[in-house]
Amino acid sequence: MAVDALDTRILRLLIEQPRTSVREYARILGVARGTLQARLDRLERDGVITGTGPTLSPAALGHPVLAFVHLEVTQGHLVEVGDALAAVPEIIEAFSTTGGGDLLTRVVARDNGHLEDVIQRLIQLPGVVRTRTDVALRERVAHRVLPLVESVGRAAGDRDRPGPGAAAG
C-alpha cells in the first residue's frame, strides 16, 4: 500500500499524540475531518494501523527481566508447539524463524529464578528439543516505527516528483 505525505503526517500524529481526538488531528493537519477519517479508515483496512490500545510495560507489571528464548522443535511439531506457547502468559511474542532455531520467543519474568521456571516449562512442551536463552541487559532502541514511516513517506514523495529531465507541465 502506498503511503503518501499526508498519511505520513497522520501516522506521526497518531504515534506522537495518541490521545488526541480526530477533530483535533484534522485541525492540526489542516484537513477536513471527513478526509482524515477516510484516511484513517483506509490505513486500518490496509493493515497499516493495527491497533489503538495502550502500550503496556511488562516491567511496570512486575516482570522486569526480558529474555529471548530460541526453541528447536521436532520436525512436524511447529504448529503444536506454537499453539502451546500461546498458553504461557510470560511469552509476549513468538516468531517462526530461520537459522539456529525454529521459534524465537520474547519472554518476561519477575526475576532470574522465575525466568528459569518459564524455560523449564518450555523445555517440557511436547516437540521442544532444546532451548537457548539470551537475557536482555538494557534496551538500546525502544520499539519504534516512526523512523520507518518517515522513510516510507519520503520515498513516496520522491516517487511523486518528476525526475531530472522530465518535461514540465
PDB file of N, CA, C and O in Angstrom, residues 31-88:
ATOM      1  N   VAL A  31      -6.855  19.672   7.459  1.00  0.00           N
ATOM      2  CA  VAL A  31      -7.691  18.932   6.504  1.00  0.00           C
ATOM      3  C   VAL A  31      -9.089  18.776   7.094  1.00  0.00           C
ATOM      4  O   VAL A  31      -9.285  18.908   8.300  1.00  0.00           O
ATOM      5  N   ALA A  32     -10.047  18.471   6.247  1.00  0.00           N
ATOM      6  CA  ALA A  32     -11.414  18.248   6.704  1.00  0.00           C
ATOM      7  C   ALA A  32     -11.473  16.972   7.548  1.00  0.00           C
ATOM      8  O   ALA A  32     -10.741  16.007   7.285  1.00  0.00           O
ATOM      9  N   ARG A  33     -12.354  16.981   8.540  1.00  0.00           N
ATOM     10  CA  ARG A  33     -12.498  15.808   9.406  1.00  0.00           C
ATOM     11  C   ARG A  33     -12.850  14.568   8.586  1.00  0.00           C
ATOM     12  O   ARG A  33     -12.345  13.483   8.840  1.00  0.00           O
ATOM     13  N   GLY A  34     -13.714  14.721   7.582  1.00  0.00           N
ATOM     14  CA  GLY A  34     -14.095  13.597   6.724  1.00  0.00           C
ATOM     15  C   GLY A  34     -12.918  13.027   5.950  1.00  0.00           C
ATOM     16  O   GLY A  34     -12.801  11.813   5.779  1.00  0.00           O
ATOM     17  N   THR A  35     -12.043  13.916   5.482  1.00  0.00           N
ATOM     18  CA  THR A  35     -10.839  13.478   4.768  1.00  0.00           C
ATOM     19  C   THR A  35      -9.959  12.659   5.699  1.00  0.00           C
ATOM     20  O   THR A  35      -9.461  11.584   5.336  1.00  0.00           O
ATOM     21  N   LEU A  36      -9.760  13.191   6.904  1.00  0.00           N
ATOM     22  CA  LEU A  36      -8.931  12.496   7.875  1.00  0.00           C
ATOM     23  C   LEU A  36      -9.527  11.140   8.219  1.00  0.00           C
ATOM     24  O   LEU A  36      -8.817  10.126   8.233  1.00  0.00           O
ATOM     25  N   GLN A  37     -10.840  11.101   8.472  1.00  0.00           N
ATOM     26  CA  GLN A  37     -11.483   9.840   8.834  1.00  0.00           C
ATOM     27  C   GLN A  37     -11.367   8.831   7.696  1.00  0.00           C
ATOM     28  O   GLN A  37     -11.115   7.641   7.942  1.00  0.00           O
ATOM     29  N   ALA A  38     -11.525   9.269   6.457  1.00  0.00           N
ATOM     30  CA  ALA A  38     -11.386   8.361   5.310  1.00  0.00           C
ATOM     31  C   ALA A  38      -9.971   7.791   5.245  1.00  0.00           C
ATOM     32  O   ALA A  38      -9.781   6.604   4.961  1.00  0.00           O
ATOM     33  N   ARG A  39      -8.981   8.646   5.497  1.00  0.00           N
ATOM     34  CA  ARG A  39      -7.582   8.188   5.507  1.00  0.00           C
ATOM     35  C   ARG A  39      -7.349   7.170   6.624  1.00  0.00           C
ATOM     36  O   ARG A  39      -6.711   6.138   6.417  1.00  0.00           O
ATOM     37  N   LEU A  40      -7.849   7.471   7.814  1.00  0.00           N
ATOM     38  CA  LEU A  40      -7.691   6.546   8.940  1.00  0.00           C
ATOM     39  C   LEU A  40      -8.349   5.198   8.637  1.00  0.00           C
ATOM     40  O   LEU A  40      -7.760   4.140   8.895  1.00  0.00           O
ATOM     41  N   ASP A  41      -9.563   5.244   8.072  1.00  0.00           N
ATOM     42  CA  ASP A  41     -10.262   4.011   7.724  1.00  0.00           C
ATOM     43  C   ASP A  41      -9.465   3.193   6.720  1.00  0.00           C
ATOM     44  O   ASP A  41      -9.344   1.965   6.846  1.00  0.00           O
ATOM     45  N   ARG A  42      -8.888   3.868   5.705  1.00  0.00           N
ATOM     46  CA  ARG A  42      -8.087   3.160   4.692  1.00  0.00           C
ATOM     47  C   ARG A  42      -6.832   2.566   5.314  1.00  0.00           C
ATOM     48  O   ARG A  42      -6.472   1.421   5.039  1.00  0.00           O
ATOM     49  N   LEU A  43      -6.156   3.330   6.169  1.00  0.00           N
ATOM     50  CA  LEU A  43      -4.936   2.842   6.811  1.00  0.00           C
ATOM     51  C   LEU A  43      -5.228   1.620   7.696  1.00  0.00           C
ATOM     52  O   LEU A  43      -4.431   0.689   7.748  1.00  0.00           O
ATOM     53  N   GLU A  44      -6.381   1.617   8.337  1.00  0.00           N
ATOM     54  CA  GLU A  44      -6.781   0.443   9.133  1.00  0.00           C
ATOM     55  C   GLU A  44      -7.132  -0.728   8.221  1.00  0.00           C
ATOM     56  O   GLU A  44      -6.689  -1.850   8.441  1.00  0.00           O
ATOM     57  N   ARG A  45      -7.925  -0.466   7.197  1.00  0.00           N
ATOM     58  CA  ARG A  45      -8.355  -1.516   6.267  1.00  0.00           C
ATOM     59  C   ARG A  45      -7.159  -2.165   5.581  1.00  0.00           C
ATOM     60  O   ARG A  45      -7.112  -3.376   5.386  1.00  0.00           O
ATOM     61  N   ASP A  46      -6.155  -1.345   5.236  1.00  0.00           N
ATOM     62  CA  ASP A  46      -4.965  -1.857   4.558  1.00  0.00           C
ATOM     63  C   ASP A  46      -3.955  -2.489   5.514  1.00  0.00           C
ATOM     64  O   ASP A  46      -2.898  -2.951   5.087  1.00  0.00           O
ATOM     65  N   GLY A  47      -4.254  -2.483   6.817  1.00  0.00           N
ATOM     66  CA  GLY A  47      -3.376  -3.135   7.784  1.00  0.00           C
ATOM     67  C   GLY A  47      -2.180  -2.315   8.221  1.00  0.00           C
ATOM     68  O   GLY A  47      -1.286  -2.830   8.888  1.00  0.00           O
ATOM     69  N   VAL A  48      -2.136  -1.032   7.854  1.00  0.00           N
ATOM     70  CA  VAL A  48      -1.039  -0.166   8.297  1.00  0.00           C
ATOM     71  C   VAL A  48      -1.223   0.141   9.783  1.00  0.00           C
ATOM     72  O   VAL A  48      -0.300   0.014  10.578  1.00  0.00           O
ATOM     73  N   ILE A  49      -2.425   0.528  10.167  1.00  0.00           N
ATOM     74  CA  ILE A  49      -2.764   0.741  11.578  1.00  0.00           C
ATOM     75  C   ILE A  49      -3.361  -0.569  12.079  1.00  0.00           C
ATOM     76  O   ILE A  49      -4.380  -1.029  11.570  1.00  0.00           O
ATOM     77  N   THR A  50      -2.693  -1.170  13.071  1.00  0.00           N
ATOM     78  CA  THR A  50      -3.125  -2.487  13.543  1.00  0.00           C
ATOM     79  C   THR A  50      -3.713  -2.479  14.942  1.00  0.00           C
ATOM     80  O   THR A  50      -4.176  -3.502  15.413  1.00  0.00           O
ATOM     81  N   GLY A  51      -3.688  -1.349  15.614  1.00  0.00           N
ATOM     82  CA  GLY A  51      -4.249  -1.307  16.953  1.00  0.00           C
ATOM     83  C   GLY A  51      -4.344   0.123  17.446  1.00  0.00           C
ATOM     84  O   GLY A  51      -3.721   1.026  16.886  1.00  0.00           O
ATOM     85  N   THR A  52      -5.122   0.305  18.485  1.00  0.00           N
ATOM     86  CA  THR A  52      -5.261   1.640  19.057  1.00  0.00           C
ATOM     87  C   THR A  52      -5.169   1.614  20.573  1.00  0.00           C
ATOM     88  O   THR A  52      -5.358   2.627  21.216  1.00  0.00           O
ATOM     89  N   GLY A  53      -4.885   0.450  21.145  1.00  0.00           N
ATOM     90  CA  GLY A  53      -4.836   0.324  22.593  1.00  0.00           C
ATOM     91  C   GLY A  53      -3.546   0.885  23.175  1.00  0.00           C
ATOM     92  O   GLY A  53      -2.620   1.254  22.451  1.00  0.00           O
ATOM     93  N   PRO A  54      -3.466   0.927  24.491  1.00  0.00           N
ATOM     94  CA  PRO A  54      -2.264   1.442  25.143  1.00  0.00           C
ATOM     95  C   PRO A  54      -1.105   0.466  25.008  1.00  0.00           C
ATOM     96  O   PRO A  54      -1.303  -0.733  24.853  1.00  0.00           O
ATOM     97  N   THR A  55       0.100   0.985  25.066  1.00  0.00           N
ATOM     98  CA  THR A  55       1.296   0.162  25.121  1.00  0.00           C
ATOM     99  C   THR A  55       1.604  -0.053  26.595  1.00  0.00           C
ATOM    100  O   THR A  55       1.683   0.907  27.360  1.00  0.00           O
ATOM    101  N   LEU A  56       1.741  -1.305  26.996  1.00  0.00           N
ATOM    102  CA  LEU A  56       1.942  -1.625  28.398  1.00  0.00           C
ATOM    103  C   LEU A  56       3.383  -2.017  28.666  1.00  0.00           C
ATOM    104  O   LEU A  56       4.052  -2.585  27.805  1.00  0.00           O
ATOM    105  N   SER A  57       3.845  -1.770  29.867  1.00  0.00           N
ATOM    106  CA  SER A  57       5.204  -2.106  30.286  1.00  0.00           C
ATOM    107  C   SER A  57       5.197  -3.367  31.138  1.00  0.00           C
ATOM    108  O   SER A  57       4.687  -3.341  32.265  1.00  0.00           O
ATOM    109  N   PRO A  58       5.767  -4.484  30.643  1.00  0.00           N
ATOM    110  CA  PRO A  58       5.873  -5.674  31.487  1.00  0.00           C
ATOM    111  C   PRO A  58       6.650  -5.394  32.780  1.00  0.00           C
ATOM    112  O   PRO A  58       6.307  -5.916  33.838  1.00  0.00           O
ATOM    113  N   ALA A  59       7.680  -4.532  32.706  1.00  0.00           N
ATOM    114  CA  ALA A  59       8.460  -4.203  33.905  1.00  0.00           C
ATOM    115  C   ALA A  59       7.572  -3.549  34.956  1.00  0.00           C
ATOM    116  O   ALA A  59       7.639  -3.887  36.147  1.00  0.00           O
ATOM    117  N   ALA A  60       6.718  -2.622  34.539  1.00  0.00           N
ATOM    118  CA  ALA A  60       5.820  -1.955  35.476  1.00  0.00           C
ATOM    119  C   ALA A  60       4.765  -2.918  36.013  1.00  0.00           C
ATOM    120  O   ALA A  60       4.180  -2.676  37.066  1.00  0.00           O
ATOM    121  N   LEU A  61       4.539  -4.015  35.313  1.00  0.00           N
ATOM    122  CA  LEU A  61       3.606  -5.049  35.765  1.00  0.00           C
ATOM    123  C   LEU A  61       4.315  -6.103  36.622  1.00  0.00           C
ATOM    124  O   LEU A  61       3.767  -7.173  36.884  1.00  0.00           O
ATOM    125  N   GLY A  62       5.563  -5.805  37.025  1.00  0.00           N
ATOM    126  CA  GLY A  62       6.300  -6.714  37.907  1.00  0.00           C
ATOM    127  C   GLY A  62       7.139  -7.746  37.201  1.00  0.00           C
ATOM    128  O   GLY A  62       7.580  -8.715  37.819  1.00  0.00           O
ATOM    129  N   HIS A  63       7.387  -7.568  35.902  1.00  0.00           N
ATOM    130  CA  HIS A  63       8.192  -8.513  35.119  1.00  0.00           C
ATOM    131  C   HIS A  63       9.327  -7.764  34.412  1.00  0.00           C
ATOM    132  O   HIS A  63       9.303  -7.579  33.191  1.00  0.00           O
ATOM    133  N   PRO A  64      10.355  -7.350  35.171  1.00  0.00           N
ATOM    134  CA  PRO A  64      11.433  -6.541  34.589  1.00  0.00           C
ATOM    135  C   PRO A  64      12.477  -7.324  33.793  1.00  0.00           C
ATOM    136  O   PRO A  64      13.253  -6.728  33.053  1.00  0.00           O
ATOM    137  N   VAL A  65      12.517  -8.633  33.931  1.00  0.00           N
ATOM    138  CA  VAL A  65      13.501  -9.440  33.213  1.00  0.00           C
ATOM    139  C   VAL A  65      12.962  -9.748  31.817  1.00  0.00           C
ATOM    140  O   VAL A  65      11.842 -10.241  31.667  1.00  0.00           O
ATOM    141  N   LEU A  66      13.775  -9.453  30.804  1.00  0.00           N
ATOM    142  CA  LEU A  66      13.411  -9.739  29.417  1.00  0.00           C
ATOM    143  C   LEU A  66      14.434 -10.689  28.837  1.00  0.00           C
ATOM    144  O   LEU A  66      15.642 -10.470  28.970  1.00  0.00           O
ATOM    145  N   ALA A  67      13.946 -11.735  28.191  1.00  0.00           N
ATOM    146  CA  ALA A  67      14.840 -12.705  27.554  1.00  0.00           C
ATOM    147  C   ALA A  67      14.264 -13.109  26.206  1.00  0.00           C
ATOM    148  O   ALA A  67      13.053 -13.041  25.981  1.00  0.00           O
ATOM    149  N   PHE A  68      15.162 -13.529  25.337  1.00  0.00           N
ATOM    150  CA  PHE A  68      14.784 -14.072  24.039  1.00  0.00           C
ATOM    151  C   PHE A  68      15.140 -15.550  24.077  1.00  0.00           C
ATOM    152  O   PHE A  68      16.306 -15.899  24.250  1.00  0.00           O
ATOM    153  N   VAL A  69      14.136 -16.387  23.973  1.00  0.00           N
ATOM    154  CA  VAL A  69      14.353 -17.828  24.055  1.00  0.00           C
ATOM    155  C   VAL A  69      14.132 -18.427  22.677  1.00  0.00           C
ATOM    156  O   VAL A  69      13.054 -18.285  22.093  1.00  0.00           O
ATOM    157  N   HIS A  70      15.174 -19.073  22.170  1.00  0.00           N
ATOM    158  CA  HIS A  70      15.119 -19.765  20.886  1.00  0.00           C
ATOM    159  C   HIS A  70      14.738 -21.217  21.169  1.00  0.00           C
ATOM    160  O   HIS A  70      15.328 -21.840  22.054  1.00  0.00           O
ATOM    161  N   LEU A  71      13.780 -21.734  20.432  1.00  0.00           N
ATOM    162  CA  LEU A  71      13.359 -23.121  20.623  1.00  0.00           C
ATOM    163  C   LEU A  71      13.629 -23.921  19.355  1.00  0.00           C
ATOM    164  O   LEU A  71      13.263 -23.489  18.257  1.00  0.00           O
ATOM    165  N   GLU A  72      14.245 -25.055  19.536  1.00  0.00           N
ATOM    166  CA  GLU A  72      14.404 -26.002  18.440  1.00  0.00           C
ATOM    167  C   GLU A  72      13.281 -27.018  18.602  1.00  0.00           C
ATOM    168  O   GLU A  72      13.061 -27.543  19.695  1.00  0.00           O
ATOM    169  N   VAL A  73      12.565 -27.270  17.518  1.00  0.00           N
ATOM    170  CA  VAL A  73      11.350 -28.080  17.566  1.00  0.00           C
ATOM    171  C   VAL A  73      11.513 -29.310  16.684  1.00  0.00           C
ATOM    172  O   VAL A  73      12.091 -29.241  15.596  1.00  0.00           O
ATOM    173  N   THR A  74      10.985 -30.444  17.154  1.00  0.00           N
ATOM    174  CA  THR A  74      10.974 -31.665  16.361  1.00  0.00           C
ATOM    175  C   THR A  74      10.226 -31.402  15.062  1.00  0.00           C
ATOM    176  O   THR A  74       9.165 -30.768  15.068  1.00  0.00           O
ATOM    177  N   GLN A  75      10.795 -31.900  13.973  1.00  0.00           N
ATOM    178  CA  GLN A  75      10.181 -31.682  12.669  1.00  0.00           C
ATOM    179  C   GLN A  75       8.721 -32.130  12.685  1.00  0.00           C
ATOM    180  O   GLN A  75       8.378 -33.179  13.223  1.00  0.00           O
ATOM    181  N   GLY A  76       7.847 -31.274  12.143  1.00  0.00           N
ATOM    182  CA  GLY A  76       6.430 -31.594  12.063  1.00  0.00           C
ATOM    183  C   GLY A  76       5.623 -31.163  13.279  1.00  0.00           C
ATOM    184  O   GLY A  76       4.410 -31.384  13.323  1.00  0.00           O
ATOM    185  N   HIS A  77       6.268 -30.567  14.289  1.00  0.00           N
ATOM    186  CA  HIS A  77       5.564 -30.181  15.512  1.00  0.00           C
ATOM    187  C   HIS A  77       5.498 -28.665  15.722  1.00  0.00           C
ATOM    188  O   HIS A  77       5.130 -28.198  16.794  1.00  0.00           O
ATOM    189  N   LEU A  78       5.846 -27.903  14.711  1.00  0.00           N
ATOM    190  CA  LEU A  78       5.915 -26.448  14.855  1.00  0.00           C
ATOM    191  C   LEU A  78       4.565 -25.835  15.237  1.00  0.00           C
ATOM    192  O   LEU A  78       4.485 -24.998  16.131  1.00  0.00           O
ATOM    193  N   VAL A  79       3.506 -26.260  14.606  1.00  0.00           N
ATOM    194  CA  VAL A  79       2.180 -25.708  14.891  1.00  0.00           C
ATOM    195  C   VAL A  79       1.748 -26.045  16.315  1.00  0.00           C
ATOM    196  O   VAL A  79       1.266 -25.180  17.050  1.00  0.00           O
ATOM    197  N   GLU A  80       1.956 -27.299  16.729  1.00  0.00           N
ATOM    198  CA  GLU A  80       1.580 -27.701  18.096  1.00  0.00           C
ATOM    199  C   GLU A  80       2.337 -26.892  19.136  1.00  0.00           C
ATOM    200  O   GLU A  80       1.747 -26.417  20.112  1.00  0.00           O
ATOM    201  N   VAL A  81       3.638 -26.749  18.937  1.00  0.00           N
ATOM    202  CA  VAL A  81       4.442 -26.001  19.898  1.00  0.00           C
ATOM    203  C   VAL A  81       4.014 -24.533  19.893  1.00  0.00           C
ATOM    204  O   VAL A  81       3.865 -23.919  20.953  1.00  0.00           O
ATOM    205  N   GLY A  82       3.800 -23.972  18.711  1.00  0.00           N
ATOM    206  CA  GLY A  82       3.335 -22.587  18.631  1.00  0.00           C
ATOM    207  C   GLY A  82       2.033 -22.383  19.374  1.00  0.00           C
ATOM    208  O   GLY A  82       1.866 -21.407  20.106  1.00  0.00           O
ATOM    209  N   ASP A  83       1.107 -23.325  19.238  1.00  0.00           N
ATOM    210  CA  ASP A  83      -0.165 -23.238  19.958  1.00  0.00           C
ATOM    211  C   ASP A  83       0.056 -23.331  21.470  1.00  0.00           C
ATOM    212  O   ASP A  83      -0.580 -22.614  22.244  1.00  0.00           O
ATOM    213  N   ALA A  84       0.965 -24.217  21.890  1.00  0.00           N
ATOM    214  CA  ALA A  84       1.245 -24.382  23.325  1.00  0.00           C
ATOM    215  C   ALA A  84       1.878 -23.122  23.908  1.00  0.00           C
ATOM    216  O   ALA A  84       1.625 -22.763  25.063  1.00  0.00           O
ATOM    217  N   LEU A  85       2.682 -22.420  23.117  1.00  0.00           N
ATOM    218  CA  LEU A  85       3.321 -21.188  23.597  1.00  0.00           C
ATOM    219  C   LEU A  85       2.285 -20.129  23.950  1.00  0.00           C
ATOM    220  O   LEU A  85       2.496 -19.329  24.866  1.00  0.00           O
ATOM    221  N   ALA A  86       1.182 -20.129  23.232  1.00  0.00           N
ATOM    222  CA  ALA A  86       0.134 -19.140  23.483  1.00  0.00           C
ATOM    223  C   ALA A  86      -0.478 -19.306  24.878  1.00  0.00           C
ATOM    224  O   ALA A  86      -1.085 -18.372  25.394  1.00  0.00           O
ATOM    225  N   ALA A  87      -0.294 -20.462  25.502  1.00  0.00           N
ATOM    226  CA  ALA A  87      -0.836 -20.706  26.837  1.00  0.00           C
ATOM    227  C   ALA A  87       0.117 -20.268  27.950  1.00  0.00           C
ATOM    228  O   ALA A  87      -0.226 -20.362  29.125  1.00  0.00           O
ATOM    229  N   VAL A  88       1.298 -19.780  27.587  1.00  0.00           N
ATOM    230  CA  VAL A  88       2.289 -19.352  28.585  1.00  0.00           C
ATOM    231  C   VAL A  88       2.227 -17.826  28.667  1.00  0.00           C
ATOM    232  O   VAL A  88       2.668 -17.132  27.752  1.00  0.00           O
TER     233      VAL A  88
END
